[in-house]
mmCIF file of C-alpha atoms in Angstrom:
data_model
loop_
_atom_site.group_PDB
_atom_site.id
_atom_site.type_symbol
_atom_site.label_atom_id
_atom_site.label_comp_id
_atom_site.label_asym_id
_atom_site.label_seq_id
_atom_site.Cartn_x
_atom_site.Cartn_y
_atom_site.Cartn_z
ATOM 1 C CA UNK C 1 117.013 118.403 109.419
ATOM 2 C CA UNK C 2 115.276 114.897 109.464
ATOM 3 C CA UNK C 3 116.278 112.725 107.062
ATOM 4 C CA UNK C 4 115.391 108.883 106.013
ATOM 5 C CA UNK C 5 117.609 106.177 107.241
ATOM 6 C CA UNK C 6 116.979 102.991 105.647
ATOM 7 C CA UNK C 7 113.975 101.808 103.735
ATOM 8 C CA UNK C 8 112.513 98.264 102.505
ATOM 9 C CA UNK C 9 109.970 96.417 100.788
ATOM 10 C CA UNK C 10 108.363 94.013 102.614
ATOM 11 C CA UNK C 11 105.955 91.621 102.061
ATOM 12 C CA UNK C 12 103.142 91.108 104.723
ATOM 13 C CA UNK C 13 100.915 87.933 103.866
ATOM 14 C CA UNK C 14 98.994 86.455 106.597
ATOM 15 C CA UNK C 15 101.252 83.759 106.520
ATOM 16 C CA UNK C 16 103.804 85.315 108.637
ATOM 17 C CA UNK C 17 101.702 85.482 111.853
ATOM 18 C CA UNK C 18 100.198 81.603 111.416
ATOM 19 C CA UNK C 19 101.865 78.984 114.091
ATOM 20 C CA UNK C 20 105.277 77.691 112.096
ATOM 21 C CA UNK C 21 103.316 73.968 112.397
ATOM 22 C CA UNK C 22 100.580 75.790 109.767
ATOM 23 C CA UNK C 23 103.112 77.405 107.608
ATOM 24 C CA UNK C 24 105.226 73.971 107.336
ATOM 25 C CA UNK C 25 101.558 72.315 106.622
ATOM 26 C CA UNK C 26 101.000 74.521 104.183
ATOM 27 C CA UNK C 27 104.576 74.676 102.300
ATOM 28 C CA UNK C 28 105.255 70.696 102.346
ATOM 29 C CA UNK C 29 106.677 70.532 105.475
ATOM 30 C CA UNK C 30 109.417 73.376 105.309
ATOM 31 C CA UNK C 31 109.517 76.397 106.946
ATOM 32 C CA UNK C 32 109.037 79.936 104.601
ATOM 33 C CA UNK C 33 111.871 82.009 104.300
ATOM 34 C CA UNK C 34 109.620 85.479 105.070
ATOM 35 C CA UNK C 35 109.688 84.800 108.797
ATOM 36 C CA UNK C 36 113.129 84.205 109.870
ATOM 37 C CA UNK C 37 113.396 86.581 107.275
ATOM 38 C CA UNK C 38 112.150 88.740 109.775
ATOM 39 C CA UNK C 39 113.745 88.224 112.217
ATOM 40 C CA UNK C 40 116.635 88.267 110.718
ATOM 41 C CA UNK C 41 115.898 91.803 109.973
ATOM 42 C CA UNK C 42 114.413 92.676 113.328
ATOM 43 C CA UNK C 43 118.489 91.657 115.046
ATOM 44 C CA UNK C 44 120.577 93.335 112.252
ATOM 45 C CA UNK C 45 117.906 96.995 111.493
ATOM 46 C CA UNK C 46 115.143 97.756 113.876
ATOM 47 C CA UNK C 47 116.642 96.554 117.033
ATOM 48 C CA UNK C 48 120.139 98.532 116.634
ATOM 49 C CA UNK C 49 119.639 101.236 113.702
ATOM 50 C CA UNK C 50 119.364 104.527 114.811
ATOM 51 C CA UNK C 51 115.957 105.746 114.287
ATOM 52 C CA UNK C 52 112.707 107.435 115.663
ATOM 53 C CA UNK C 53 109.841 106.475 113.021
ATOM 54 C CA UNK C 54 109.041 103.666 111.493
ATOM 55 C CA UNK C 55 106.449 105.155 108.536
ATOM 56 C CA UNK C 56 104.669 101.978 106.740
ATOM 57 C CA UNK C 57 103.232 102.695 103.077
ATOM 58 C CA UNK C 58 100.394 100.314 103.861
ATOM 59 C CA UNK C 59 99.185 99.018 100.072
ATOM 60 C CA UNK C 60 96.218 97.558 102.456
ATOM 61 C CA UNK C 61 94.654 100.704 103.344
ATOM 62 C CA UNK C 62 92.755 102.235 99.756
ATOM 63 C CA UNK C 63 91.614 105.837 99.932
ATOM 64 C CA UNK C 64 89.660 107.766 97.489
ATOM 65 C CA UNK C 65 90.075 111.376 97.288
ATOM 66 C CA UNK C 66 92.991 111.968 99.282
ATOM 67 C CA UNK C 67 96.005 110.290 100.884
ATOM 68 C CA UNK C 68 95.160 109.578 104.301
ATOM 69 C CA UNK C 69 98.203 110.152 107.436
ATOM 70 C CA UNK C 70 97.432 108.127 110.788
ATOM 71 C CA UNK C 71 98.180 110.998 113.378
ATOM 72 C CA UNK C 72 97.247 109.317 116.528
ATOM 73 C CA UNK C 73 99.150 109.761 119.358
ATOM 74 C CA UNK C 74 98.832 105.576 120.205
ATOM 75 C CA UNK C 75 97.382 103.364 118.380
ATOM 76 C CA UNK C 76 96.066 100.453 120.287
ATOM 77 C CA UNK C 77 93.922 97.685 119.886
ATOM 78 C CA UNK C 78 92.722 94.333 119.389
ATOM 79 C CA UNK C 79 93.015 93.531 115.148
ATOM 80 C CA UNK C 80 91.085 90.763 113.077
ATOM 81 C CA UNK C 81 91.259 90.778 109.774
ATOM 82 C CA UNK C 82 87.529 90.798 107.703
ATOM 83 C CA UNK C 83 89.612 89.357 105.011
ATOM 84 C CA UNK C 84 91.542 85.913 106.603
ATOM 85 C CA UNK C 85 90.035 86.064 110.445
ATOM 86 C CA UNK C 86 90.764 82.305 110.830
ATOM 87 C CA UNK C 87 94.429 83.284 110.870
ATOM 88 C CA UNK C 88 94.577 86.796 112.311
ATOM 89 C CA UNK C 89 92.486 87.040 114.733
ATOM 90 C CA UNK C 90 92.320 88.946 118.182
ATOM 91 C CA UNK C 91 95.994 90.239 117.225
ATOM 92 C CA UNK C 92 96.782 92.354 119.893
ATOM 93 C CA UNK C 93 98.752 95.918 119.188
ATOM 94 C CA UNK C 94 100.370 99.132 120.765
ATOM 95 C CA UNK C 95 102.875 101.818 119.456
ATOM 96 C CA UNK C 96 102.954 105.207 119.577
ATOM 97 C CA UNK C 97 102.002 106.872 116.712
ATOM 98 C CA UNK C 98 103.772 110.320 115.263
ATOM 99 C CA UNK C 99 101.231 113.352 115.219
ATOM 100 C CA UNK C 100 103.991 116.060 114.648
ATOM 101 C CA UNK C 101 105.814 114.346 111.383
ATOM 102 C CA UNK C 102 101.585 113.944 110.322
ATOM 103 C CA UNK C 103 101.371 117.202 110.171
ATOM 104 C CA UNK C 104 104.261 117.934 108.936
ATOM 105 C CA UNK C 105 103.562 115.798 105.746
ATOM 106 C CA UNK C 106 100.507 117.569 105.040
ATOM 107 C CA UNK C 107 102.170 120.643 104.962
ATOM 108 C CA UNK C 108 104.004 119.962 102.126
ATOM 109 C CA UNK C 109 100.641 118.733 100.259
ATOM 110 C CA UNK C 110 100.596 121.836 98.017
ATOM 111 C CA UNK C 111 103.864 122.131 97.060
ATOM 112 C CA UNK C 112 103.935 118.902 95.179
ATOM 113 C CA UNK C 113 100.402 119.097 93.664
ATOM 114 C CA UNK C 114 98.346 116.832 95.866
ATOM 115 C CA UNK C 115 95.976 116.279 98.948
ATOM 116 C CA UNK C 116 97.048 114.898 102.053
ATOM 117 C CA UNK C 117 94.953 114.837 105.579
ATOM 118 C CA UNK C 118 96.292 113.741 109.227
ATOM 119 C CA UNK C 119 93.275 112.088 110.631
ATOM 120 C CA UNK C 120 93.842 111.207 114.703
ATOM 121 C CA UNK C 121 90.325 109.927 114.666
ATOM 122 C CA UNK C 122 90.864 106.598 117.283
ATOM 123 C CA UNK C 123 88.441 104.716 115.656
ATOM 124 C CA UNK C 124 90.638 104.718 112.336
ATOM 125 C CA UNK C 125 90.987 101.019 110.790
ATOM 126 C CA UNK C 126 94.291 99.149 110.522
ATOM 127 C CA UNK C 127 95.510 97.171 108.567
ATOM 128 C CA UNK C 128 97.570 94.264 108.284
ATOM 129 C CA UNK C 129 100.289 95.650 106.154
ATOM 130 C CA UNK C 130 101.029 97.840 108.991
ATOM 131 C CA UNK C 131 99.784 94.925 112.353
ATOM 132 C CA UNK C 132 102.058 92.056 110.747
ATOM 133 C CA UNK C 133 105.217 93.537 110.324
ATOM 134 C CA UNK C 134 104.495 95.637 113.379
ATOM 135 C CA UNK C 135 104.664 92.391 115.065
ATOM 136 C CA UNK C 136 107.255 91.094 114.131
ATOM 137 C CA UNK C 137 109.455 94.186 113.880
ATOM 138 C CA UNK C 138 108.012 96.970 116.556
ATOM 139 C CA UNK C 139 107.037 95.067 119.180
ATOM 140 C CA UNK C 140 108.902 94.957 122.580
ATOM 141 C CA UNK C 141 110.606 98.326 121.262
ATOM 142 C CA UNK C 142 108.247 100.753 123.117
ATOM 143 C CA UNK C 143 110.058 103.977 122.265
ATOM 144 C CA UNK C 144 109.841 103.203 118.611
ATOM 145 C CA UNK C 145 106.701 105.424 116.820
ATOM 146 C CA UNK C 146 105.021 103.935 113.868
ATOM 147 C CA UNK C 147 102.591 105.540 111.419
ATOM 148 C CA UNK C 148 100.621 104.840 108.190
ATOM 149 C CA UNK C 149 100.004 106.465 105.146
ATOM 150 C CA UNK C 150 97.676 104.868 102.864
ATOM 151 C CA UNK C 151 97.529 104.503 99.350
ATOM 152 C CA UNK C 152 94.979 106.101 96.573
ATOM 153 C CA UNK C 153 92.783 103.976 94.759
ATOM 154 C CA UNK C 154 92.561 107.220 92.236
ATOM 155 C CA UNK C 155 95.640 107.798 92.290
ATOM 156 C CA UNK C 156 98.525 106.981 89.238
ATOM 157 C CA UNK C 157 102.203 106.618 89.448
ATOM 158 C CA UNK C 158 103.010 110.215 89.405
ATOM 159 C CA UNK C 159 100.310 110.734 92.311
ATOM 160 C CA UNK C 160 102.163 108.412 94.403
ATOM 161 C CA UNK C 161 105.647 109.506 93.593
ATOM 162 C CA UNK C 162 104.030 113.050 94.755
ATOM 163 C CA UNK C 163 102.941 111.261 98.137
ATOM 164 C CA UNK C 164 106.682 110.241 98.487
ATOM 165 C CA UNK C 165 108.397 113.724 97.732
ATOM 166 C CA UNK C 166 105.686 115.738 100.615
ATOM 167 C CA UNK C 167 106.806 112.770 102.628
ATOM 168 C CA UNK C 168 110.851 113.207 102.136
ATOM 169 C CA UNK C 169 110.187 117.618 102.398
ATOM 170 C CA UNK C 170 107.973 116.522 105.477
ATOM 171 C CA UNK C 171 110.347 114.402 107.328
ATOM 172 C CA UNK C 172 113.286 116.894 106.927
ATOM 173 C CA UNK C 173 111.576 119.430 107.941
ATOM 174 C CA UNK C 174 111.655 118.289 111.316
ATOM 175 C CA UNK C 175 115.061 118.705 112.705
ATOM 176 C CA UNK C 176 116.760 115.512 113.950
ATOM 177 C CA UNK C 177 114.091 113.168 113.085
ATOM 178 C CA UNK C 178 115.334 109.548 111.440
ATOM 179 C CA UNK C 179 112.930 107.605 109.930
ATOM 180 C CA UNK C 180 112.970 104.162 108.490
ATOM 181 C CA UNK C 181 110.471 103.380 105.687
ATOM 182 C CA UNK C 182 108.441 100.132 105.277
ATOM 183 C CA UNK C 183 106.877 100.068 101.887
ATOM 184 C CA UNK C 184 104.939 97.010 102.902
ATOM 185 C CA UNK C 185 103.248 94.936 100.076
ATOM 186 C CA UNK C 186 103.810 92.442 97.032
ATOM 187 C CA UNK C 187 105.168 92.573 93.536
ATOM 188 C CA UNK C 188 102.836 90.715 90.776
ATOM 189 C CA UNK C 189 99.610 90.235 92.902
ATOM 190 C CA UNK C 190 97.108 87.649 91.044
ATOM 191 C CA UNK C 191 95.627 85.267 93.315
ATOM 192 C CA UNK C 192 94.402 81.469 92.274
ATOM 193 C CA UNK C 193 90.578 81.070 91.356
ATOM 194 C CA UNK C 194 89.202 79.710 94.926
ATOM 195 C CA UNK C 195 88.857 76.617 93.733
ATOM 196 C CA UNK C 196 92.539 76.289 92.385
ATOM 197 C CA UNK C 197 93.882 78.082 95.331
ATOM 198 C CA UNK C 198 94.703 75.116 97.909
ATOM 199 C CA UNK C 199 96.959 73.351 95.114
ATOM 200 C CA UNK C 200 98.959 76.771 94.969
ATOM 201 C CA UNK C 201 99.621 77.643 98.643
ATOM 202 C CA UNK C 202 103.304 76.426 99.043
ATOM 203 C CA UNK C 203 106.430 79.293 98.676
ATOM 204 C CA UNK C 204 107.750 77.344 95.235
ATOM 205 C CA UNK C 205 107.762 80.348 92.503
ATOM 206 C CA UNK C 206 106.598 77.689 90.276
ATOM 207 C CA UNK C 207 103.206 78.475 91.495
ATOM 208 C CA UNK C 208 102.913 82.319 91.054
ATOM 209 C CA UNK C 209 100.218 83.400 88.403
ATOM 210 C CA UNK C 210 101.619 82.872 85.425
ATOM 211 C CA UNK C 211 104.861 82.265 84.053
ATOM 212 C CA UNK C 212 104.956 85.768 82.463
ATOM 213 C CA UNK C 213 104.169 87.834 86.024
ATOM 214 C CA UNK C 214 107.039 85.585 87.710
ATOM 215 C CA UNK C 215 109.786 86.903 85.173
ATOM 216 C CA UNK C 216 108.437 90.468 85.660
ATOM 217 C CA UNK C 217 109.074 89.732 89.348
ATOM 218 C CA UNK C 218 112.482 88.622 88.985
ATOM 219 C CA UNK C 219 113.307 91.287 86.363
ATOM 220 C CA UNK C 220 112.586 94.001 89.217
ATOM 221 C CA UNK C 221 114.589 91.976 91.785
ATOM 222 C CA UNK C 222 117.761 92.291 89.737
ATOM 223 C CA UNK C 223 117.078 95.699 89.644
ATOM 224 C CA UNK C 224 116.625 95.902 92.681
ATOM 225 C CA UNK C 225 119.953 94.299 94.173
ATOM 226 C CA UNK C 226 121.962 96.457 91.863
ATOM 227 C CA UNK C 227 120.501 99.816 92.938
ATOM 228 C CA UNK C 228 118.490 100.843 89.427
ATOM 229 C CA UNK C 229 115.410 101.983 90.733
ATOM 230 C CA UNK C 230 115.476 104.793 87.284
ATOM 231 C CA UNK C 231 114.835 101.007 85.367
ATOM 232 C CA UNK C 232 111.792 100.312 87.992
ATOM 233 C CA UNK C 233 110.335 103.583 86.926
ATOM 234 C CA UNK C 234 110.766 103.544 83.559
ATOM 235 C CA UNK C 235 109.165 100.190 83.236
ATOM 236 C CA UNK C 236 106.299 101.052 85.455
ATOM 237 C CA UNK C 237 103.679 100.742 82.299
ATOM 238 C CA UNK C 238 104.946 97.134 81.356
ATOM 239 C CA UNK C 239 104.769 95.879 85.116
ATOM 240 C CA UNK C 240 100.694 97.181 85.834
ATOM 241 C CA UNK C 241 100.102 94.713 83.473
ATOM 242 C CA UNK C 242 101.060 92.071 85.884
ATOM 243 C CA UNK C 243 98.874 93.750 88.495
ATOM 244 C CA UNK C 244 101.261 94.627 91.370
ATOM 245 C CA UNK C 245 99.743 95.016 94.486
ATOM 246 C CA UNK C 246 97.851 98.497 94.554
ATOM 247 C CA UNK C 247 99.621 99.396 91.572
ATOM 248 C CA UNK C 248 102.570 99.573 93.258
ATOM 249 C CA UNK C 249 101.591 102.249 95.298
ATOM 250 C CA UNK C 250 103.721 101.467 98.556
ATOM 251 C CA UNK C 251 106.792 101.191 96.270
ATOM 252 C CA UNK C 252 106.076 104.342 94.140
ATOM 253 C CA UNK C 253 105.594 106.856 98.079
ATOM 254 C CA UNK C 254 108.887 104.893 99.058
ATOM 255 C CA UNK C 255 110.921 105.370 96.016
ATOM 256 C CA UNK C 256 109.241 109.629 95.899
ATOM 257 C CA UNK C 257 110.700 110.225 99.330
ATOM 258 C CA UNK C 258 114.142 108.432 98.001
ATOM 259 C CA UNK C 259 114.814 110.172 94.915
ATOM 260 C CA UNK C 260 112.945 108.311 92.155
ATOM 261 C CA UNK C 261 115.296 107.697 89.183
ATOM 262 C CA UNK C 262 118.322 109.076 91.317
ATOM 263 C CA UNK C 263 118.082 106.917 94.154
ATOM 264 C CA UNK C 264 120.844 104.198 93.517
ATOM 265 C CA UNK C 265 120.641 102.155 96.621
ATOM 266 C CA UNK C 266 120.873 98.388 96.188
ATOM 267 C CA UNK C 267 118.995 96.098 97.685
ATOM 268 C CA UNK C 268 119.755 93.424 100.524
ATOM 269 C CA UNK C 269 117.259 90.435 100.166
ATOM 270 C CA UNK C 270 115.828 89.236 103.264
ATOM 271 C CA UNK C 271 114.129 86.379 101.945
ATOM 272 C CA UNK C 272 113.668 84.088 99.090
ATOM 273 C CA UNK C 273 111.330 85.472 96.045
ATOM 274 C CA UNK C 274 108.554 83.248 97.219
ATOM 275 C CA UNK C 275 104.832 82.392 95.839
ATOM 276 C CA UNK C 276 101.557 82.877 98.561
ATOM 277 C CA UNK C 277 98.781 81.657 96.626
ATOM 278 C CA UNK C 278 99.710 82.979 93.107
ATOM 279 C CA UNK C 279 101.336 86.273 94.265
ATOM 280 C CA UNK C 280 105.322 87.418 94.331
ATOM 281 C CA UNK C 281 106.635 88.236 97.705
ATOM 282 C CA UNK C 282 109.889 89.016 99.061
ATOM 283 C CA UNK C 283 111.702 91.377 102.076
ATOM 284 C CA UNK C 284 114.299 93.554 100.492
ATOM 285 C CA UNK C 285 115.903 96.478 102.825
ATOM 286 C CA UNK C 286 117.855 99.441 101.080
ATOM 287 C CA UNK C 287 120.618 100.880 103.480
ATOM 288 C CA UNK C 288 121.029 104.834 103.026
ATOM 289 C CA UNK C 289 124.084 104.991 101.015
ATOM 290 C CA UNK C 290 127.365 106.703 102.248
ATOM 291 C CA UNK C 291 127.387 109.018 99.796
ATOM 292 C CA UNK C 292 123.244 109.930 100.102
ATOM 293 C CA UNK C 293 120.204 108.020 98.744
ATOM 294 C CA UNK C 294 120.712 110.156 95.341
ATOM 295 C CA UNK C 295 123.668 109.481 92.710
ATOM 296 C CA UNK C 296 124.183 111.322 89.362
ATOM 297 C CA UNK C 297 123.866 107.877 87.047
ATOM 298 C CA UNK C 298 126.933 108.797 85.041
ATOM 299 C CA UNK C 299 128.924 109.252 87.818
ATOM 300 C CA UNK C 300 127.661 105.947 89.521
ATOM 301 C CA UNK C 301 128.735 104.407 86.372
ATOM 302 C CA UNK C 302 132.114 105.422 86.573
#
């Protein structure tokens, strides 16, 4: 039976793949805490956990009718972003990809009331949700596969939670397969008006959004540390009105395949809650739990 090993949220802003002279230009001189965040990460999870997958819920990659599963067996290429190609351009990348856990996704499609398709078509975008912290995490570890699932532009809360329980029924159902899960996107996600943005582009909180979106933020990062994803969830309403990126999506397909309300893992911070041009960011990683990534709330209480 497979099962999921360890899971994060994890911001992916072009930032992190700019020369550290750029980033200290554009953050007064200092260094961002995202990217030795990163590598921070890289030494202490995805260069000695025990794992076969890496699955990224890539909030940069909008479908319409249907979730969307890379299958390719590599994927391979030069990336530049249409979005920022001054500062990702020509980024070179190569993993494996995971046809057979796909598949196996799909498969549970029906069960839980929604459409997914594996698509091994090699002429499939990226994205750089999944290139950026591919970089900085996957590569040099050749025997480590790595596959997207998008989000749906159509789809609500309860569509992605669905994505995230055919994704925990399709990863067990493949004996002995670990998998780590990137949920890989921002919290609040309102950008500056262009021609506000360059006063706005240092890590301080002070400049996210508005004051209002920052507290939301930090609200959820409490949570967060002390394992109450069931608080996440019920507050999902009062948080799309500070516009999370893609609704939360990569979050909501994480949090499905965990448990929802019964997954009580808390989360490590990688990083400082830091601002990129008006938006909340941060790396958080959620270790699977002794006892299981689900706890009865009453007993964790006790």
């Amino acid at each position: 039976m497979g099962e999921v090993v360890g899971a994060g949220l994890l911001a992916h802003v072009p930032t992190i793949v700019l020369p550290e002279a750029t980033r200290r230009e554009l953050n007064n001189g200092d260094e961002i805490s995202l990217v030795p965040g990163l590598r921070r990460l890289r030494t202490e999870v995805f260069e000695t956990a025990d794992y076969d997958t890496v699955v990224v819920l890539d909030s940069h990659w909008a479908t319409t009718v249907e979730f969307v599963v890379a299958a390719q067996r590599r994927r391979a290429g030069l990336f530049t972003s249409e979005e920022l190609p001054r500062g990702m351009c020509r980024m070179p990348y190569d993993y494996p990809g995971d046809p057979e856990l796909a598949h196996s996704i799909a498969r549970f499609a029906g069960r839980h009331g929604t459409w997914i398709t594996p698509v091994d078509d090699p002429h499939l975008p990226v994205h750089y949700a999944t290139v950026n912290l591919w970089d900085h995490l996957g590569k040099g570890l050749p025997d480590k596969r790595w596959l997207s699932i998008g989000v749906c532009q159509t789809g609500d809360t309860e569509d992605h939670l669905r994505l995230g329980r055919a994704l925990a029924d399709g990863i067990a159902a493949l004996p002995g397969r670990r998998v780590l899960l990137i949920a890989s996107g921002a919290l609040s996600h309102t950008f500056w008006p262009l021609r506000e943005l360059r006063d706005h582009e240092a890590s301080d909180p002070v400049h996210i959004r508005t004051p209002e979106a920052r507290a939301a933020d930090e609200r959820r990062i409490a949570w967060f540390a002390r394992g109450d994803h069931a608080q996440v969830l019920r507050t999902m309403p009062e948080f799309l009105t500070h516009r999370p990126e893609a609704r939360f999506g990569h979050y909501l397909m994480m949090i499905g395949a965990l448990g929802e309300e019964r997954c009580t893992a808390p989360a490590r911070a990688y990083s400082a809650y830091e601002n990129s041009v008006g938006t909340g960011q941060i790396h958080l990683w959620f270790d699977r739990p002794a006892q299981g990534w689900t706890t009865d709330r009453n007993e964790a209480a006790e």
